């Protein structure tokens, strides 16, 4: 590579810093300059809420690299507090402005990498410019939130928006001892997820003292002495010391648009699979770019740190002559909400419906490890798959422990083009403290494969409203479980007594069976089907019904597996 190769990188953090560092590892001769308009070139933006809450007490731990460390290790010319204000693709130059002195310089490039990121959306509501109405995207934002928190502890905070950042902020502000209210305009938190899978998170928020206002919007902010008053669309008012807007982000594509680069239908910078923009010597990475969704192959905006790092690496490799390619984004993500964890990969059911993509779904609620080993906790896992070949389309899980492991495994299966039949065969780690011989991933594969093979038919809670008397709801749990809460109108016939009660069941009716989490219901469905009954099982059982209905479920006890499942 020519010693005269000059690579300019606009924007640091995940994508830009990765591109600059990778370029240096591939070429000692290249001249690499990184422009960052902020004061920090590389920081852990995903860690910002946790410093606010005091979980990460030392602010300096969030600084991944400094200008000095990047220069010392990689010989990169880092210019912080410097904004690139224009690009001339024909002349291959940019104009950079020093924000402290106002001086501008013209910088030539052989290759240009854009990593401007995304900006927090601030709806233009009355009073939204008040100094107590903040967002959280960078170190400066974090410092402003900390400064707004009453120094003696306590105080009141309002989080507007129940997405990933909003949920993390609500938790951390509660850790600071603040009274926290959350306003979310959707009927459930985490709009990227399916409603029934977020219901446990909403229960947890309530248990932890968060005042959750679903289906509500803030219409205006106004001052009331030293406090801030947020007016809601239902006429209610919430008083707080600080309000944090967490209603989403939009790609910062202005610089690219003004330079004449193509912008995709989502508003992100259009790139090919080598992160090249519509101009051959300009690349773009990170939250500002439009990617392909892995499942649908549609254009999408999916702002995540992992993909941004990989994109920066790929752009540098292509600039230095390698044939690297970015292989779409799955949207694999995770969120801690007090004592619960939610994670997902691929598309949600709602997204599949919007895209008119055919799918099937199953639910399982296995334990995170062997139930006979102390401390086992249930995981609620939803798996979405293609009706024909069983290709994995998406998965969501929520629980106390082991959620990350299961979604990571399914994400890798999806990335590798595997199916639910492959999940059956997945050979995963097992010892009683860590898992089960039939892991949660295996269990999801078993249930989905049974559906595709025709071993069991399923029914859905949505069908209850249309029952016409030709069906019978059959609760195959114990009488004690049934008495503790059941689906209205269900008849209890415990699975272990079912053979003795066959003659009591109406052959002319379709039997809609269910248990607590789906396992006993499946056993009952197989038994009844082989006796000539028309029968379907409720995937995920009564727990699934309770999540769907949005009411408090009876305490979930993990179903005890047979002793032979672990070979002992």
XYZ file of C-alpha atoms in Angstrom:
568
model
C 0.000 0.000 0.000
C 1.235 3.451 -0.888
C 2.875 5.351 1.979
C 0.819 8.378 0.932
C -2.506 6.721 1.826
C -4.411 9.137 4.076
C -7.414 7.876 6.019
C -9.704 10.349 7.745
C -12.209 9.110 10.317
C -15.104 11.351 11.381
C -16.403 10.385 14.819
C -14.950 8.090 17.459
C -16.587 5.792 20.036
C -17.393 2.291 18.722
C -17.345 2.496 14.934
C -14.824 5.253 14.288
C -12.274 4.244 16.893
C -12.469 0.618 15.732
C -11.900 1.665 12.124
C -8.871 3.788 13.024
C -7.275 1.128 15.226
C -7.876 -1.671 12.707
C -6.433 0.435 9.886
C -3.244 0.934 11.873
C -2.949 -2.775 12.668
C -3.066 -3.440 8.920
C -0.788 -0.610 7.822
C 2.074 1.125 9.584
C 2.493 3.466 6.612
C -0.988 4.995 6.426
C -1.592 8.501 7.766
C -4.656 8.178 10.026
C -6.525 11.179 11.461
C -9.571 10.854 13.716
C -11.858 13.867 14.241
C -14.202 13.893 17.247
C -16.387 16.920 17.921
C -16.856 15.922 21.554
C -14.316 15.884 24.346
C -14.012 12.078 24.494
C -12.847 9.980 21.588
C -13.736 6.522 22.890
C -16.007 5.864 25.844
C -18.344 3.099 26.979
C -21.698 4.697 26.202
C -23.527 1.534 27.269
C -22.049 2.025 30.735
C -23.373 5.562 31.231
C -26.538 4.586 33.184
C -24.477 2.447 35.545
C -22.220 5.323 36.534
C -25.320 7.425 37.156
C -26.572 4.707 39.515
C -23.197 4.280 41.222
C -22.725 0.671 40.090
C -19.619 1.878 38.217
C -18.327 4.380 40.783
C -15.250 5.612 38.927
C -16.031 7.884 35.998
C -12.663 7.151 34.412
C -13.585 3.485 33.961
C -15.889 4.567 31.137
C -13.005 5.973 29.081
C -11.936 3.151 26.760
C -9.252 5.171 24.968
C -7.955 8.707 25.174
C -6.292 10.782 22.456
C -2.973 10.149 24.188
C -3.439 6.370 24.407
C -4.550 6.092 20.772
C -1.564 8.103 19.661
C 0.900 6.195 21.827
C -0.273 2.729 20.821
C -1.497 3.273 17.257
C 0.162 6.518 16.109
C -3.269 8.006 15.303
C -3.627 11.776 15.051
C -6.693 12.335 17.264
C -8.308 15.761 17.184
C -11.028 16.152 19.792
C -13.344 19.166 19.927
C -13.024 19.268 16.138
C -16.090 19.043 13.907
C -16.032 18.133 10.229
C -18.507 20.623 8.777
C -18.433 19.702 5.079
C -17.204 17.109 2.597
C -16.255 17.619 -1.044
C -16.297 14.105 -2.548
C -14.993 15.298 -5.928
C -11.922 17.014 -4.494
C -11.640 14.392 -1.724
C -11.316 16.956 1.033
C -13.181 17.820 4.225
C -13.394 21.078 6.132
C -12.681 20.643 9.850
C -13.451 23.295 12.463
C -11.722 23.580 15.830
C -14.653 24.227 18.174
C -12.541 26.082 20.724
C -10.718 28.484 18.407
C -13.131 28.522 15.465
C -10.260 27.977 13.040
C -10.984 25.841 9.989
C -8.646 23.645 7.973
C -8.999 21.769 4.695
C -7.967 18.130 5.017
C -7.379 15.843 2.036
C -8.119 12.121 2.128
C -7.676 8.983 0.100
C -10.358 7.217 2.129
C -12.958 8.740 4.444
C -14.850 6.860 7.184
C -17.990 8.487 8.582
C -19.033 7.476 12.087
C -21.266 10.347 13.248
C -23.558 8.133 15.324
C -27.145 8.952 16.189
C -28.719 11.800 18.103
C -31.336 11.481 20.816
C -34.799 12.530 19.708
C -36.151 15.518 21.626
C -39.816 16.051 20.723
C -40.607 19.745 20.326
C -42.969 19.915 23.294
C -43.721 23.148 25.153
C -40.956 23.581 27.712
C -38.695 20.862 26.264
C -35.717 23.246 26.245
C -35.756 23.551 30.040
C -32.359 22.739 31.548
C -33.971 19.997 33.621
C -35.150 18.133 30.474
C -32.163 15.996 29.449
C -31.117 13.085 27.238
C -28.400 10.451 27.613
C -26.050 9.751 24.706
C -22.570 10.816 25.839
C -20.373 11.668 28.794
C -21.560 15.278 28.883
C -25.190 14.152 29.054
C -24.290 11.814 31.925
C -22.598 14.641 33.820
C -25.650 16.877 33.379
C -27.984 14.198 34.745
C -25.740 13.654 37.758
C -25.628 17.405 38.383
C -29.434 17.571 38.339
C -29.836 14.878 41.004
C -30.299 16.345 44.504
C -26.922 16.026 46.300
C -28.377 14.704 49.542
C -30.072 11.743 47.909
C -33.750 11.220 47.241
C -35.548 13.478 44.817
C -37.849 12.633 41.938
C -37.006 11.620 38.377
C -39.127 11.181 35.270
C -38.038 8.858 32.476
C -39.920 9.434 29.225
C -39.726 6.291 27.113
C -39.554 2.629 28.125
C -36.923 1.347 25.708
C -33.586 -0.229 26.634
C -31.963 3.008 27.820
C -35.093 4.160 29.607
C -35.381 0.902 31.541
C -31.712 0.959 32.518
C -32.018 4.567 33.643
C -35.130 3.863 35.710
C -33.305 1.084 37.535
C -30.196 3.147 38.181
C -32.085 6.227 39.332
C -33.931 4.006 41.830
C -30.517 2.775 42.982
C -29.710 6.410 43.688
C -32.710 6.521 46.008
C -34.868 8.625 43.718
C -38.615 8.237 43.257
C -38.954 7.311 39.580
C -41.903 7.618 37.215
C -41.792 6.232 33.673
C -44.103 7.403 30.890
C -44.395 5.192 27.797
C -46.840 5.945 24.989
C -47.104 2.282 23.951
C -49.240 -0.123 25.995
C -46.074 -1.967 27.038
C -42.391 -1.263 27.610
C -39.707 -2.281 25.093
C -41.491 -1.557 21.853
C -39.118 -3.825 19.893
C -40.386 -6.825 21.892
C -43.752 -8.553 21.996
C -46.189 -7.394 24.703
C -46.590 -10.669 26.581
C -42.813 -11.049 26.920
C -42.500 -7.621 28.545
C -45.234 -8.244 31.111
C -42.773 -9.715 33.670
C -40.638 -6.581 33.286
C -43.628 -4.386 34.028
C -44.397 -6.454 37.123
C -40.776 -6.066 38.211
C -40.845 -2.299 37.708
C -43.906 -2.120 39.930
C -42.301 -4.303 42.588
C -39.296 -1.995 42.622
C -41.396 1.117 43.138
C -41.361 2.595 39.618
C -44.539 4.535 38.845
C -45.233 3.126 35.377
C -47.614 5.074 33.135
C -48.300 2.986 30.010
C -50.240 4.287 27.030
C -49.489 7.854 28.110
C -47.519 10.740 26.590
C -45.989 13.926 27.944
C -47.598 16.957 26.302
C -45.650 19.785 27.975
C -43.089 20.711 30.593
C -43.285 23.743 32.832
C -41.502 25.061 35.904
C -43.078 24.986 39.334
C -40.555 26.724 41.552
C -37.400 24.615 41.588
C -39.295 21.582 40.305
C -40.254 20.569 36.799
C -43.872 19.705 36.033
C -44.684 17.261 33.242
C -48.235 17.349 31.910
C -49.607 14.085 30.507
C -52.189 13.543 27.794
C -54.665 12.144 30.317
C -54.631 15.408 32.278
C -52.394 14.125 35.067
C -49.243 15.984 36.159
C -45.939 14.607 37.423
C -43.514 16.735 39.431
C -39.799 15.923 39.230
C -36.288 17.264 39.766
C -35.082 15.968 36.394
C -36.702 14.482 33.298
C -34.736 12.290 30.891
C -36.094 11.899 27.376
C -35.458 8.384 26.105
C -37.854 8.150 23.182
C -35.401 6.934 20.564
C -32.572 8.111 18.336
C -32.193 9.201 14.725
C -29.089 8.805 12.530
C -26.907 11.886 12.203
C -26.869 11.894 8.419
C -26.738 15.649 7.766
C -23.068 15.713 6.772
C -23.537 12.795 4.367
C -26.732 14.270 2.924
C -25.127 17.650 2.288
C -22.227 15.890 0.568
C -24.659 14.257 -1.845
C -24.293 10.730 -0.474
C -27.277 8.432 -0.859
C -29.648 8.205 2.111
C -31.770 5.087 2.502
C -35.542 4.921 3.078
C -34.999 4.631 6.855
C -33.069 7.918 6.989
C -29.701 6.240 7.501
C -26.665 6.537 5.246
C -26.923 3.900 2.533
C -23.941 1.530 2.403
C -23.150 -1.742 0.671
C -21.949 -4.881 2.427
C -18.409 -3.447 2.504
C -19.638 -0.302 4.314
C -19.019 1.778 1.173
C -21.377 4.696 0.557
C -22.601 5.857 -2.862
C -19.177 7.474 -3.320
C -16.420 4.850 -3.742
C -13.853 6.466 -1.420
C -16.277 7.230 1.422
C -17.381 4.651 3.969
C -19.878 4.884 6.821
C -20.328 2.794 9.963
C -22.258 2.660 13.218
C -25.597 4.089 14.285
C -25.798 6.466 11.304
C -25.935 3.759 8.641
C -28.807 1.792 7.209
C -28.201 -1.958 7.459
C -29.991 -5.049 6.168
C -32.119 -6.919 8.651
C -30.771 -10.470 8.868
C -34.176 -12.176 8.778
C -36.168 -10.097 6.302
C -33.268 -8.570 4.343
C -35.141 -5.261 4.478
C -33.395 -1.930 5.139
C -33.274 -1.193 8.866
C -31.850 1.069 11.543
C -30.444 -1.067 14.381
C -28.153 1.028 16.604
C -26.035 -1.441 18.578
C -22.430 -1.300 19.780
C -21.399 -4.775 18.587
C -22.385 -4.222 14.942
C -20.803 -0.740 15.002
C -17.472 -2.208 16.101
C -17.585 -4.861 13.382
C -18.557 -2.335 10.729
C -15.623 -0.093 11.653
C -13.287 -3.059 11.423
C -14.694 -4.102 8.032
C -14.423 -0.584 6.563
C -10.745 -0.423 7.533
C -10.070 -3.845 6.049
C -11.722 -2.931 2.743
C -9.752 0.324 2.564
C -6.549 -1.661 3.092
C -7.380 -4.153 0.344
C -9.184 -7.004 2.087
C -12.452 -8.455 0.756
C -14.333 -8.278 4.063
C -18.129 -8.022 4.079
C -20.781 -7.176 6.658
C -23.436 -9.883 6.897
C -26.537 -7.986 8.072
C -27.768 -7.291 11.605
C -29.834 -9.621 13.779
C -30.607 -7.081 16.476
C -29.361 -9.315 19.291
C -29.781 -7.256 22.456
C -30.182 -7.543 26.204
C -31.393 -5.426 29.098
C -31.171 -5.723 32.881
C -34.284 -4.569 34.731
C -33.590 -4.874 38.458
C -33.653 -8.634 39.198
C -34.806 -9.653 35.703
C -33.044 -9.896 32.357
C -34.681 -9.581 28.953
C -32.916 -10.532 25.721
C -33.890 -11.062 22.112
C -32.537 -11.830 18.661
C -34.048 -11.650 15.203
C -37.528 -10.298 14.529
C -40.405 -10.054 16.978
C -43.835 -11.450 16.212
C -45.128 -7.912 15.736
C -42.384 -7.198 13.184
C -43.095 -10.441 11.316
C -46.752 -9.486 11.115
C -45.937 -6.025 9.798
C -43.770 -7.584 7.117
C -46.420 -10.234 6.307
C -43.851 -12.980 6.828
C -45.305 -16.406 7.693
C -44.252 -17.748 11.084
C -45.135 -20.065 13.924
C -44.471 -19.536 17.626
C -43.977 -21.620 20.723
C -43.339 -20.819 24.380
C -41.391 -22.747 26.993
C -40.679 -21.966 30.650
C -37.802 -24.264 31.643
C -35.423 -23.732 34.551
C -32.050 -22.079 34.086
C -30.413 -25.146 35.632
C -31.377 -28.544 37.018
C -34.355 -28.124 39.343
C -32.967 -30.500 41.962
C -29.950 -28.204 42.385
C -30.710 -25.231 44.680
C -31.654 -21.874 43.229
C -33.233 -22.894 39.931
C -35.148 -20.046 38.292
C -37.599 -20.200 35.371
C -36.875 -18.693 31.971
C -39.796 -17.683 29.767
C -38.644 -18.202 26.171
C -40.547 -17.453 22.980
C -39.298 -18.933 19.714
C -40.469 -17.793 16.272
C -39.757 -20.013 13.278
C -40.669 -20.556 9.630
C -43.638 -22.917 9.129
C -42.004 -24.905 6.357
C -38.352 -25.583 7.134
C -38.213 -24.483 10.780
C -35.717 -21.687 10.109
C -35.206 -19.566 13.230
C -36.812 -16.147 12.753
C -36.499 -14.721 16.255
C -36.422 -15.427 19.962
C -37.152 -13.529 23.165
C -36.507 -14.577 26.743
C -37.005 -13.130 30.199
C -35.914 -14.463 33.570
C -33.647 -14.078 36.566
C -30.649 -16.075 35.317
C -29.355 -17.779 32.175
C -31.254 -15.611 29.699
C -28.131 -14.260 27.969
C -26.705 -17.739 27.384
C -29.852 -19.056 25.716
C -30.401 -16.082 23.427
C -26.709 -16.090 22.457
C -26.958 -19.771 21.493
C -30.101 -19.164 19.437
C -28.520 -16.088 17.817
C -25.571 -18.196 16.685
C -27.933 -20.877 15.390
C -29.823 -18.245 13.443
C -26.595 -16.732 12.094
C -25.518 -20.177 10.926
C -28.792 -20.877 9.114
C -29.818 -23.634 11.523
C -33.400 -24.707 12.178
C -35.484 -25.741 15.163
C -34.541 -29.332 14.351
C -30.913 -28.366 14.923
C -31.840 -26.834 18.281
C -33.082 -30.285 19.311
C -29.621 -31.666 18.609
C -27.585 -28.805 20.101
C -24.940 -30.230 22.447
C -24.603 -27.704 25.255
C -22.804 -27.583 28.578
C -24.488 -29.477 31.379
C -23.829 -29.823 35.066
C -26.548 -29.292 37.694
C -25.395 -25.773 38.732
C -25.376 -24.550 35.115
C -28.054 -26.240 33.047
C -30.079 -29.362 32.404
C -29.480 -32.367 30.227
C -32.367 -31.002 28.177
C -31.346 -27.369 28.064
C -33.855 -24.555 27.555
C -32.604 -24.274 23.962
C -33.184 -27.990 23.416
C -36.653 -27.725 24.951
C -37.598 -24.921 22.569
C -36.316 -27.054 19.693
C -38.284 -30.090 20.900
C -41.558 -28.179 21.143
C -41.153 -26.402 17.794
C -40.097 -29.612 16.057
C -43.083 -31.470 17.506
C -45.343 -28.833 15.992
C -43.712 -29.059 12.548
C -43.778 -32.878 12.587
C -47.452 -32.885 13.489
C -46.936 -34.565 16.853
C -48.989 -31.876 18.576
C -51.323 -29.075 17.551
C -51.428 -25.817 19.497
C -54.085 -23.388 20.537
C -53.675 -19.730 21.415
C -55.237 -17.582 24.179
C -56.652 -15.269 21.523
C -59.049 -18.068 20.535
C -60.880 -17.988 23.868
C -63.173 -15.178 22.768
C -64.442 -17.257 19.840
C -65.267 -20.523 21.649
C -68.696 -21.737 20.500
C -69.465 -24.671 22.779
C -67.783 -27.248 20.567
C -64.623 -27.110 22.662
C -63.736 -28.100 26.206
C -61.010 -26.400 28.219
C -59.091 -29.087 30.068
C -56.701 -28.135 32.890
C -54.381 -31.109 33.409
C -52.595 -29.657 36.442
C -53.319 -30.815 39.973
C -56.527 -29.824 41.731
C -54.476 -27.631 44.070
C -52.921 -25.741 41.153
C -56.321 -25.415 39.483
C -57.823 -23.948 42.651
C -55.015 -21.402 42.814
C -56.057 -19.881 39.487
C -57.124 -21.208 36.108
C -58.624 -20.184 32.794
C -62.341 -19.466 33.326
C -64.558 -22.411 32.361
C -61.786 -25.011 32.451
C -62.407 -28.491 33.825
C -59.610 -29.995 35.918
C -58.396 -33.489 35.023
C -54.835 -34.046 36.326
C -52.617 -35.692 33.741
C -51.638 -38.502 36.112
C -55.316 -39.459 36.476
C -56.284 -38.884 32.849
C -56.325 -42.525 31.722
C -58.815 -43.339 34.446
C -61.112 -40.501 33.362
C -61.082 -41.033 29.593
C -64.701 -42.127 29.550
C -65.751 -38.854 31.234
C -64.418 -36.758 28.366
C -66.695 -35.776 25.458
C -65.440 -37.387 22.251
C -67.548 -34.993 20.161
C -65.732 -31.893 21.454
C -62.287 -30.576 20.708
C -60.198 -30.666 23.875
C -58.089 -27.566 24.532
C -55.631 -28.753 27.147
C -53.202 -26.742 29.234
C -50.928 -27.137 32.244
C -48.624 -24.725 34.043
C -45.852 -24.328 31.453
C -46.743 -26.704 28.615
C -44.976 -29.988 29.414
C -47.821 -31.882 31.095
C -50.206 -30.463 28.504
C -48.089 -32.006 25.758
C -48.100 -35.382 27.519
C -51.889 -35.171 27.870
C -52.322 -34.145 24.237
C -50.311 -37.126 23.027
C -52.289 -39.490 25.239
C -55.662 -38.128 24.145
C -54.777 -37.941 20.442
C -53.865 -41.627 20.476
C -57.254 -42.368 22.064
C -59.025 -40.708 19.129
C -59.754 -37.270 20.600
C -59.359 -34.030 18.720
C -56.938 -32.182 20.982
C -54.647 -29.153 21.035
C -52.195 -27.960 23.686
C -51.546 -24.420 24.921
C -47.867 -23.743 24.271
C -46.373 -22.216 27.412
C -49.368 -23.265 29.493
C -51.139 -21.195 32.119
C -48.050 -19.038 32.578
C -48.317 -18.041 28.912
C -52.039 -17.322 29.367
C -51.315 -15.089 32.373
C -48.594 -13.193 30.477
C -50.979 -12.723 27.561
C -53.825 -11.568 29.747
C -51.546 -9.215 31.620
C -52.692 -10.358 35.017
C -50.603 -11.633 37.893
C -49.713 -15.280 37.380
C -49.657 -17.785 40.198
C -46.084 -18.357 41.448
C -44.265 -20.319 38.792
C -42.676 -23.521 40.050
C -40.389 -25.153 37.531
C -41.781 -28.500 36.442
C -39.589 -31.258 37.844
C -38.064 -33.357 35.054
C -37.815 -37.107 35.175
C -34.764 -38.426 37.006
C -33.577 -40.122 33.829
C -33.165 -36.831 31.948
C -29.607 -36.345 33.159
C -28.654 -39.976 32.789
C -28.305 -40.533 36.541
